Amino acid sequence: MPEHTDIGTTFGQRVRGLRERRGMTRPVLGGLVGRSAEWVKAIETGRLATPRLPLLLRLADVLAVEDLAELTGEERLAAATYTKAAHPALPAVTGALTSYHLDHGRDEEPAPVGELLTRVAEAWRSWHSRGAHRTRIAALLPDLLADVQYAARTLDGGERRQAQAALAEVYHLTQLFLSFQPVPELVILTGDRAMSAAQDADSPRAIAGAAWYMNHVFRDAGERHEARVELAMRAADLLAQDRDADAVARWGLLQLAAALSYAKVGRKGDAERFWDHADDAARRLGDDYTHPYLIFGRGMVDAYAITMRADLVQGRAAVEAAEGVDVSGVPSVTRRAFHLVESARAYSMEREPVAVVHLLGRAWELSPETVRFNLFARGAVADLSVRGGGLVRPDAEVLRRRMGVPVSA
């Protein structure tokens, strides 16, 4: 059970301690869970009791709490029980990630680099395609990890560096599979391994990709804001001399990483400034360009404005961003589904439950596993299936059952 003494002994003291540790103001925390700053103050000072489970789960999500005991002091309430569903293939992927193939192919030649690069590209296409993308990628990862690790260890010279860069991408895929799973320590591990492989490859472009994914790790954990912005900017500086489309896309992606990081801590001006940099990169690349696996392009930058506005607790602006974006042009089905979920989050801030359920339903049709493992989506359907109005409750209940979300308390 986690230690609680450093953030207080009552529920309200724990909320305050975790909020301050994340660098959030009361208005920011209140806005992210759909309540006022006065409500947060009432919770923190003990004037209001511990909220019901759906709102408690939203607090846990926003405060990056993995175990509800950190909030409630009750060991029996684990956040993962209600929010982070485990994929059936999680043990196999975990085993592949934490196994060390010291005798792998001792008497064998590694696969040719070109063949490995083709397999990695095919894995990315599988991740971004319609349907059960996590299930598909889980079937590929064990062998892909082993083969690319072996090549990165045994090849020499330029081929070794190519294999290291490919290994960083395989770790990115592993990190994506592990996201929204009840194994936060493995998400951190994959991010760190990807950065190490990118550095071993001596590739500024691989380092830029790794910095983007490390920003997700730190941002979702609610920690190290200054460090993650510095990482993004230092990686962007490595690309300063490159002007081709791939380099511009990676540079723009890192500007977007900084924008999202600033939004997470409520720094509106900085968030908007870096989003403008990303917007400029997307304009330079043109409306028809999208990076083949990082998916940076016009549609992605526009869609992430929804996330930025929602994290800044600008509900109406987030809805306006959602209404102004057509995600159908984004070539990644999983990315389109994610942005539909983010649009639903924007509408939830404006208390428009019909739109929330409609958008989650659209996302489900595109990519069920994107919705099933998303914390906001799980909390929203749990809440609306019980407390939604007559137009909302039946559809929310259908989604709840499809997603396998426990009945709300």
Tab-separated table of C-alpha atoms in Angstrom:
chain	number	residue	atom	x	y	z
A	1	MET	CA	0.000	0.000	0.000
A	2	PRO	CA	1.407	3.471	-0.874
A	3	GLU	CA	2.649	5.872	1.769
A	4	HIS	CA	0.145	8.611	2.534
A	5	THR	CA	1.731	10.519	5.401
A	6	ASP	CA	3.500	13.033	3.173
A	7	ILE	CA	0.272	14.347	1.637
A	8	GLY	CA	-2.078	14.321	4.608
A	9	THR	CA	-4.260	11.995	6.634
A	10	THR	CA	-7.792	13.043	5.632
A	11	PHE	CA	-9.326	12.739	2.181
A	12	GLY	CA	-9.310	16.508	1.730
A	13	GLN	CA	-5.678	16.806	2.814
A	14	ARG	CA	-4.705	14.089	0.355
A	15	VAL	CA	-6.494	15.861	-2.499
A	16	ARG	CA	-4.755	19.107	-1.642
A	17	GLY	CA	-1.353	17.464	-1.328
A	18	LEU	CA	-1.675	15.667	-4.651
A	19	ARG	CA	-3.025	18.795	-6.362
A	20	GLU	CA	-0.107	20.884	-5.132
A	21	ARG	CA	2.383	18.168	-6.039
A	22	ARG	CA	1.016	18.312	-9.618
A	23	GLY	CA	1.316	22.105	-9.686
A	24	MET	CA	-2.441	22.614	-10.150
A	25	THR	CA	-4.577	25.467	-8.875
A	26	ARG	CA	-8.049	24.817	-7.468
A	27	PRO	CA	-9.747	26.268	-10.573
A	28	VAL	CA	-7.711	23.970	-12.831
A	29	LEU	CA	-8.478	20.828	-10.807
A	30	GLY	CA	-12.137	21.785	-10.498
A	31	GLY	CA	-12.464	22.425	-14.200
A	32	LEU	CA	-10.852	19.121	-15.140
A	33	VAL	CA	-13.349	17.160	-13.058
A	34	GLY	CA	-16.336	19.332	-13.990
A	35	ARG	CA	-16.621	21.194	-10.699
A	36	SER	CA	-15.848	24.688	-9.392
A	37	ALA	CA	-12.823	25.947	-7.469
A	38	GLU	CA	-15.147	26.392	-4.477
A	39	TRP	CA	-16.092	22.717	-4.685
A	40	VAL	CA	-12.387	21.781	-4.585
A	41	LYS	CA	-11.875	24.045	-1.593
A	42	ALA	CA	-14.842	22.470	0.173
A	43	ILE	CA	-13.407	19.001	-0.457
A	44	GLU	CA	-9.944	19.999	0.741
A	45	THR	CA	-11.211	21.654	3.910
A	46	GLY	CA	-13.545	18.787	4.791
A	47	ARG	CA	-16.806	20.688	4.271
A	48	LEU	CA	-17.798	18.111	1.639
A	49	ALA	CA	-17.500	14.361	2.099
A	50	THR	CA	-15.690	11.943	-0.218
A	51	PRO	CA	-17.554	11.996	-3.561
A	52	ARG	CA	-19.210	8.997	-5.182
A	53	LEU	CA	-17.137	6.580	-7.197
A	54	PRO	CA	-17.477	8.119	-10.719
A	55	LEU	CA	-16.280	11.530	-9.529
A	56	LEU	CA	-13.667	9.907	-7.313
A	57	LEU	CA	-12.327	8.137	-10.397
A	58	ARG	CA	-12.136	11.417	-12.302
A	59	LEU	CA	-10.135	12.916	-9.448
A	60	ALA	CA	-7.807	9.921	-9.496
A	61	ASP	CA	-7.344	10.274	-13.259
A	62	VAL	CA	-6.606	14.011	-13.177
A	63	LEU	CA	-4.287	13.685	-10.169
A	64	ALA	CA	-2.464	10.730	-11.805
A	65	VAL	CA	-3.347	8.386	-8.941
A	66	GLU	CA	-2.904	4.682	-9.671
A	67	ASP	CA	-4.407	3.427	-6.409
A	68	LEU	CA	-7.507	5.023	-4.890
A	69	ALA	CA	-6.002	4.336	-1.477
A	70	GLU	CA	-3.789	7.361	-2.131
A	71	LEU	CA	-6.971	9.419	-1.993
A	72	THR	CA	-9.250	7.486	0.346
A	73	GLY	CA	-6.883	5.680	2.668
A	74	GLU	CA	-8.849	2.493	2.012
A	75	GLU	CA	-6.630	-0.232	0.611
A	76	ARG	CA	-9.517	-2.186	-0.882
A	77	LEU	CA	-10.266	0.516	-3.454
A	78	ALA	CA	-7.777	0.134	-6.292
A	79	ALA	CA	-8.203	2.554	-9.178
A	80	ALA	CA	-7.149	-0.090	-11.676
A	81	THR	CA	-10.092	-2.221	-10.608
A	82	TYR	CA	-12.476	0.350	-12.031
A	83	THR	CA	-10.485	2.319	-14.581
A	84	LYS	CA	-7.527	0.451	-16.019
A	85	ALA	CA	-8.706	-2.742	-17.614
A	86	ALA	CA	-5.948	-5.211	-18.435
A	87	HIS	CA	-5.690	-6.483	-21.995
A	88	PRO	CA	-5.641	-10.304	-22.179
A	89	ALA	CA	-2.256	-10.174	-23.923
A	90	LEU	CA	-0.652	-7.996	-21.225
A	91	PRO	CA	1.219	-10.943	-19.595
A	92	ALA	CA	2.712	-12.000	-22.942
A	93	VAL	CA	3.884	-8.469	-23.790
A	94	THR	CA	5.190	-7.962	-20.253
A	95	GLY	CA	7.097	-11.230	-20.493
A	96	ALA	CA	8.644	-10.250	-23.818
A	97	LEU	CA	9.653	-6.852	-22.466
A	98	THR	CA	11.210	-8.165	-19.268
A	99	SER	CA	12.941	-11.216	-20.750
A	100	TYR	CA	16.595	-11.013	-21.654
A	101	HIS	CA	17.426	-13.228	-24.617
A	102	LEU	CA	21.074	-13.709	-23.751
A	103	ASP	CA	21.335	-16.850	-25.874
A	104	HIS	CA	18.963	-15.705	-28.619
A	105	GLY	CA	20.349	-16.898	-31.928
A	106	ARG	CA	23.823	-17.460	-30.572
A	107	ASP	CA	24.706	-19.415	-33.710
A	108	GLU	CA	22.421	-17.461	-36.020
A	109	GLU	CA	22.916	-14.404	-38.151
A	110	PRO	CA	20.587	-11.507	-37.262
A	111	ALA	CA	17.830	-10.727	-39.722
A	112	PRO	CA	18.839	-8.192	-42.409
A	113	VAL	CA	18.198	-4.611	-41.344
A	114	GLY	CA	15.978	-3.979	-44.346
A	115	GLU	CA	13.753	-6.894	-43.386
A	116	LEU	CA	13.487	-5.642	-39.799
A	117	LEU	CA	12.623	-2.118	-40.951
A	118	THR	CA	9.857	-3.555	-43.130
A	119	ARG	CA	8.441	-5.503	-40.179
A	120	VAL	CA	8.526	-2.403	-37.959
A	121	ALA	CA	6.719	-0.363	-40.619
A	122	GLU	CA	4.092	-3.100	-40.951
A	123	ALA	CA	3.630	-3.090	-37.173
A	124	TRP	CA	2.983	0.654	-37.244
A	125	ARG	CA	0.403	0.217	-39.990
A	126	SER	CA	-1.281	-2.443	-37.886
A	127	TRP	CA	-1.387	-0.129	-34.874
A	128	HIS	CA	-2.984	2.684	-36.854
A	129	SER	CA	-5.601	0.500	-38.593
A	130	ARG	CA	-9.272	-0.050	-37.827
A	131	GLY	CA	-10.348	-2.693	-35.319
A	132	ALA	CA	-8.547	-4.446	-32.468
A	133	HIS	CA	-5.203	-2.686	-32.834
A	134	ARG	CA	-3.880	-3.615	-29.383
A	135	THR	CA	-4.641	-7.279	-29.971
A	136	ARG	CA	-2.924	-7.211	-33.351
A	137	ILE	CA	0.203	-5.473	-32.102
A	138	ALA	CA	0.406	-7.751	-29.045
A	139	ALA	CA	0.718	-10.728	-31.403
A	140	LEU	CA	3.666	-9.077	-33.172
A	141	LEU	CA	5.628	-7.564	-30.296
A	142	PRO	CA	7.274	-10.597	-28.640
A	143	ASP	CA	9.087	-11.806	-31.780
A	144	LEU	CA	9.721	-8.277	-33.030
A	145	LEU	CA	11.295	-7.211	-29.734
A	146	ALA	CA	13.528	-10.277	-29.625
A	147	ASP	CA	14.679	-10.013	-33.243
A	148	VAL	CA	15.378	-6.280	-33.252
A	149	GLN	CA	17.116	-6.430	-29.859
A	150	TYR	CA	19.366	-9.180	-31.208
A	151	ALA	CA	20.195	-7.238	-34.351
A	152	ALA	CA	20.956	-4.088	-32.356
A	153	ARG	CA	23.307	-6.105	-30.162
A	154	THR	CA	25.174	-8.061	-32.838
A	155	LEU	CA	25.405	-5.881	-35.941
A	156	ASP	CA	28.198	-3.365	-36.512
A	157	GLY	CA	28.617	0.147	-37.847
A	158	GLY	CA	25.805	1.797	-39.748
A	159	GLU	CA	23.635	-1.302	-39.663
A	160	ARG	CA	23.872	-1.389	-35.884
A	161	ARG	CA	22.756	2.237	-35.669
A	162	GLN	CA	19.837	1.499	-38.000
A	163	ALA	CA	18.842	-1.422	-35.809
A	164	GLN	CA	19.053	0.764	-32.688
A	165	ALA	CA	16.758	3.339	-34.279
A	166	ALA	CA	14.340	0.567	-35.234
A	167	LEU	CA	14.502	-0.771	-31.677
A	168	ALA	CA	13.482	2.670	-30.363
A	169	GLU	CA	10.383	2.460	-32.576
A	170	VAL	CA	9.538	-1.034	-31.314
A	171	TYR	CA	9.745	0.299	-27.772
A	172	HIS	CA	7.407	3.138	-28.820
A	173	LEU	CA	4.897	0.542	-30.008
A	174	THR	CA	5.292	-1.372	-26.761
A	175	GLN	CA	4.733	1.807	-24.777
A	176	LEU	CA	1.559	2.525	-26.737
A	177	PHE	CA	0.259	-0.970	-26.034
A	178	LEU	CA	1.038	-0.586	-22.316
A	179	SER	CA	-0.590	2.845	-22.025
A	180	PHE	CA	-3.876	2.749	-20.092
A	181	GLN	CA	-2.860	-0.640	-18.696
A	182	PRO	CA	-2.349	-1.199	-14.936
A	183	VAL	CA	1.454	-1.286	-15.307
A	184	PRO	CA	2.697	2.331	-15.105
A	185	GLU	CA	6.200	1.207	-14.197
A	186	LEU	CA	6.493	-0.646	-17.521
A	187	VAL	CA	5.347	2.421	-19.465
A	188	ILE	CA	8.217	4.339	-17.874
A	189	LEU	CA	10.599	1.474	-18.620
A	190	THR	CA	9.721	1.387	-22.319
A	191	GLY	CA	10.052	5.148	-22.643
A	192	ASP	CA	13.483	5.076	-21.043
A	193	ARG	CA	14.636	2.146	-23.176
A	194	ALA	CA	13.452	3.890	-26.332
A	195	MET	CA	15.451	6.993	-25.474
A	196	SER	CA	18.548	4.898	-24.736
A	197	ALA	CA	18.225	3.058	-28.055
A	198	ALA	CA	17.755	6.354	-29.926
A	199	GLN	CA	20.884	7.779	-28.303
A	200	ASP	CA	22.848	4.621	-29.103
A	201	ALA	CA	21.707	5.044	-32.702
A	202	ASP	CA	23.242	8.540	-32.630
A	203	SER	CA	20.167	9.677	-34.531
A	204	PRO	CA	18.666	13.122	-33.822
A	205	ARG	CA	15.463	11.973	-35.519
A	206	ALA	CA	15.141	8.879	-33.366
A	207	ILE	CA	15.875	11.011	-30.292
A	208	ALA	CA	13.107	13.423	-31.325
A	209	GLY	CA	10.607	10.565	-31.579
A	210	ALA	CA	11.705	9.218	-28.200
A	211	ALA	CA	11.359	12.677	-26.641
A	212	TRP	CA	7.742	12.887	-27.886
A	213	TYR	CA	6.866	9.587	-26.254
A	214	MET	CA	8.766	10.396	-23.036
A	215	ASN	CA	6.706	13.569	-22.823
A	216	HIS	CA	3.578	11.409	-22.787
A	217	VAL	CA	5.048	9.355	-19.947
A	218	PHE	CA	5.874	12.341	-17.761
A	219	ARG	CA	2.756	14.324	-18.645
A	220	ASP	CA	0.408	11.453	-17.842
A	221	ALA	CA	2.207	10.949	-14.537
A	222	GLY	CA	1.665	14.642	-13.749
A	223	GLU	CA	5.345	15.091	-13.026
A	224	ARG	CA	8.507	16.849	-14.202
A	225	HIS	CA	6.923	19.629	-16.246
A	226	GLU	CA	10.114	21.644	-16.596
A	227	ALA	CA	12.174	18.559	-17.412
A	228	ARG	CA	9.816	17.371	-20.131
A	229	VAL	CA	9.714	20.785	-21.833
A	230	GLU	CA	13.503	21.002	-21.671
A	231	LEU	CA	13.788	17.500	-23.150
A	232	ALA	CA	11.481	18.424	-26.028
A	233	MET	CA	13.334	21.646	-26.806
A	234	ARG	CA	16.796	20.077	-26.626
A	235	ALA	CA	15.682	17.307	-28.960
A	236	ALA	CA	14.161	19.916	-31.296
A	237	ASP	CA	17.481	21.777	-31.359
A	238	LEU	CA	19.193	18.645	-32.701
A	239	LEU	CA	17.018	18.962	-35.817
A	240	ALA	CA	17.791	22.640	-36.409
A	241	GLN	CA	19.958	22.034	-39.481
A	242	ASP	CA	17.544	19.627	-41.199
A	243	ARG	CA	14.860	20.979	-43.498
A	244	ASP	CA	13.258	17.930	-45.120
A	245	ALA	CA	9.664	16.967	-44.336
A	246	ASP	CA	10.535	14.240	-41.838
A	247	ALA	CA	12.681	16.599	-39.767
A	248	VAL	CA	10.119	19.417	-39.886
A	249	ALA	CA	7.411	16.994	-38.746
A	250	ARG	CA	9.504	15.800	-35.807
A	251	TRP	CA	10.383	19.391	-34.877
A	252	GLY	CA	6.710	20.355	-35.006
A	253	LEU	CA	5.780	17.339	-32.919
A	254	LEU	CA	8.107	18.493	-30.157
A	255	GLN	CA	6.532	21.969	-30.216
A	256	LEU	CA	3.192	20.222	-29.750
A	257	ALA	CA	4.653	18.246	-26.837
A	258	ALA	CA	5.640	21.503	-25.130
A	259	ALA	CA	2.202	23.023	-25.789
A	260	LEU	CA	0.443	20.067	-24.186
A	261	SER	CA	2.828	20.100	-21.255
A	262	TYR	CA	2.181	23.782	-20.553
A	263	ALA	CA	-1.569	23.238	-20.902
A	264	LYS	CA	-1.448	20.460	-18.319
A	265	VAL	CA	-0.165	22.925	-15.701
A	266	GLY	CA	-2.478	25.751	-16.752
A	267	ARG	CA	0.049	28.049	-18.470
A	268	LYS	CA	-2.198	29.319	-21.256
A	269	GLY	CA	0.161	31.774	-22.945
A	270	ASP	CA	3.027	29.312	-23.208
A	271	ALA	CA	0.709	26.528	-24.370
A	272	GLU	CA	-0.691	28.695	-27.143
A	273	ARG	CA	2.771	29.941	-28.169
A	274	PHE	CA	4.133	26.434	-28.687
A	275	TRP	CA	0.940	25.273	-30.380
A	276	ASP	CA	1.479	28.146	-32.839
A	277	HIS	CA	4.978	26.774	-33.556
A	278	ALA	CA	3.469	23.349	-34.277
A	279	ASP	CA	0.813	24.999	-36.429
A	280	ASP	CA	3.521	26.764	-38.427
A	281	ALA	CA	5.318	23.450	-39.026
A	282	ALA	CA	2.066	21.865	-40.224
A	283	ARG	CA	1.476	24.787	-42.617
A	284	ARG	CA	4.980	24.425	-44.040
A	285	LEU	CA	4.390	20.733	-44.655
A	286	GLY	CA	1.076	21.340	-46.402
A	287	ASP	CA	-2.395	19.938	-45.874
A	288	ASP	CA	-1.616	16.652	-47.641
A	289	TYR	CA	1.370	15.687	-45.475
A	290	THR	CA	1.192	13.270	-42.525
A	291	HIS	CA	4.190	11.561	-40.950
A	292	PRO	CA	3.888	7.824	-41.643
A	293	TYR	CA	3.880	6.656	-38.030
A	294	LEU	CA	4.113	9.714	-35.773
A	295	ILE	CA	1.039	11.038	-37.662
A	296	PHE	CA	2.158	14.681	-37.354
A	297	GLY	CA	0.326	16.848	-39.859
A	298	ARG	CA	-2.428	19.411	-40.288
A	299	GLY	CA	-5.200	17.227	-38.868
A	300	MET	CA	-3.244	16.130	-35.813
A	301	VAL	CA	-2.253	19.674	-34.838
A	302	ASP	CA	-5.847	20.885	-35.191
A	303	ALA	CA	-7.197	17.943	-33.224
A	304	TYR	CA	-4.726	18.386	-30.372
A	305	ALA	CA	-6.106	21.894	-29.906
A	306	ILE	CA	-9.098	20.129	-28.322
A	307	THR	CA	-6.837	18.456	-25.768
A	308	MET	CA	-4.943	21.673	-25.112
A	309	ARG	CA	-8.129	23.675	-24.487
A	310	ALA	CA	-9.614	20.943	-22.303
A	311	ASP	CA	-6.459	20.730	-20.201
A	312	LEU	CA	-6.543	24.530	-19.834
A	313	VAL	CA	-10.106	24.113	-18.495
A	314	GLN	CA	-11.525	26.157	-21.354
A	315	GLY	CA	-14.612	24.057	-21.933
A	316	ARG	CA	-16.318	26.272	-24.499
A	317	ALA	CA	-13.071	26.813	-26.429
A	318	ALA	CA	-12.461	23.048	-26.401
A	319	VAL	CA	-15.941	22.450	-27.826
A	320	GLU	CA	-15.370	25.100	-30.492
A	321	ALA	CA	-12.092	23.408	-31.410
A	322	ALA	CA	-13.911	20.071	-31.628
A	323	GLU	CA	-16.628	21.539	-33.815
A	324	GLY	CA	-14.017	23.062	-36.124
A	325	VAL	CA	-12.024	19.867	-36.683
A	326	ASP	CA	-12.846	17.081	-39.098
A	327	VAL	CA	-10.750	14.126	-37.941
A	328	SER	CA	-11.819	11.949	-40.880
A	329	GLY	CA	-8.740	13.092	-42.787
A	330	VAL	CA	-6.308	11.811	-40.148
A	331	PRO	CA	-4.906	8.584	-41.657
A	332	SER	CA	-4.600	6.786	-38.307
A	333	VAL	CA	-7.892	5.182	-37.232
A	334	THR	CA	-6.693	4.879	-33.643
A	335	ARG	CA	-5.696	8.546	-33.610
A	336	ARG	CA	-9.101	9.549	-35.001
A	337	ALA	CA	-10.816	7.537	-32.273
A	338	PHE	CA	-8.643	9.161	-29.608
A	339	HIS	CA	-9.514	12.654	-30.814
A	340	LEU	CA	-13.218	11.751	-30.799
A	341	VAL	CA	-12.814	10.708	-27.160
A	342	GLU	CA	-11.081	14.025	-26.474
A	343	SER	CA	-13.994	15.797	-28.162
A	344	ALA	CA	-16.334	13.918	-25.830
A	345	ARG	CA	-14.227	15.140	-22.911
A	346	ALA	CA	-14.647	18.712	-24.147
A	347	TYR	CA	-18.436	18.359	-24.309
A	348	SER	CA	-18.482	16.795	-20.840
A	349	MET	CA	-16.900	19.968	-19.473
A	350	GLU	CA	-19.848	21.881	-20.895
A	351	ARG	CA	-22.301	19.326	-19.449
A	352	GLU	CA	-23.609	18.108	-22.789
A	353	PRO	CA	-24.048	14.368	-22.121
A	354	VAL	CA	-25.874	13.598	-25.379
A	355	ALA	CA	-22.828	14.728	-27.339
A	356	VAL	CA	-20.521	12.812	-24.990
A	357	VAL	CA	-22.287	9.486	-25.555
A	358	HIS	CA	-22.648	10.110	-29.296
A	359	LEU	CA	-18.939	10.819	-29.743
A	360	LEU	CA	-17.875	7.868	-27.599
A	361	GLY	CA	-20.139	5.680	-29.704
A	362	ARG	CA	-18.504	6.940	-32.908
A	363	ALA	CA	-15.060	6.307	-31.442
A	364	TRP	CA	-16.125	2.794	-30.437
A	365	GLU	CA	-17.173	1.982	-33.988
A	366	LEU	CA	-13.742	3.032	-35.265
A	367	SER	CA	-11.487	1.538	-32.616
A	368	PRO	CA	-13.092	-0.359	-29.711
A	369	GLU	CA	-9.788	-0.906	-27.925
A	370	THR	CA	-9.023	2.817	-27.950
A	371	VAL	CA	-12.266	3.488	-26.087
A	372	ARG	CA	-12.229	0.412	-23.835
A	373	PHE	CA	-8.911	1.351	-22.244
A	374	ASN	CA	-9.389	5.134	-22.067
A	375	LEU	CA	-9.810	6.417	-18.514
A	376	PHE	CA	-12.119	9.302	-19.371
A	377	ALA	CA	-14.345	7.083	-21.522
A	378	ARG	CA	-14.638	4.439	-18.816
A	379	GLY	CA	-15.495	6.988	-16.145
A	380	ALA	CA	-17.986	8.777	-18.387
A	381	VAL	CA	-19.997	5.684	-19.320
A	382	ALA	CA	-19.957	4.462	-15.709
A	383	ASP	CA	-21.422	7.781	-14.596
A	384	LEU	CA	-23.916	8.380	-17.415
A	385	SER	CA	-25.264	4.826	-17.395
A	386	VAL	CA	-26.496	5.501	-13.861
A	387	ARG	CA	-27.056	9.244	-13.639
A	388	GLY	CA	-27.612	10.287	-17.259
A	389	GLY	CA	-30.973	11.581	-18.387
A	390	GLY	CA	-33.562	9.546	-20.202
A	391	LEU	CA	-32.049	10.290	-23.632
A	392	VAL	CA	-28.566	9.353	-22.466
A	393	ARG	CA	-28.796	6.511	-19.970
A	394	PRO	CA	-29.785	3.670	-22.352
A	395	ASP	CA	-27.012	4.398	-24.869
A	396	ALA	CA	-24.480	4.889	-22.084
A	397	GLU	CA	-25.509	1.546	-20.602
A	398	VAL	CA	-24.987	-0.184	-23.958
A	399	LEU	CA	-21.498	1.288	-24.181
A	400	ARG	CA	-20.758	0.381	-20.563
A	401	ARG	CA	-21.574	-3.258	-21.233
A	402	ARG	CA	-19.583	-3.364	-24.460
A	403	MET	CA	-16.582	-1.811	-22.743
A	404	GLY	CA	-16.759	-4.133	-19.758
A	405	VAL	CA	-16.881	-1.266	-17.246
A	406	PRO	CA	-18.104	-2.266	-13.762
A	407	VAL	CA	-21.472	-0.892	-12.619
A	408	SER	CA	-20.999	2.483	-10.955
A	409	ALA	CA	-21.458	2.727	-7.211
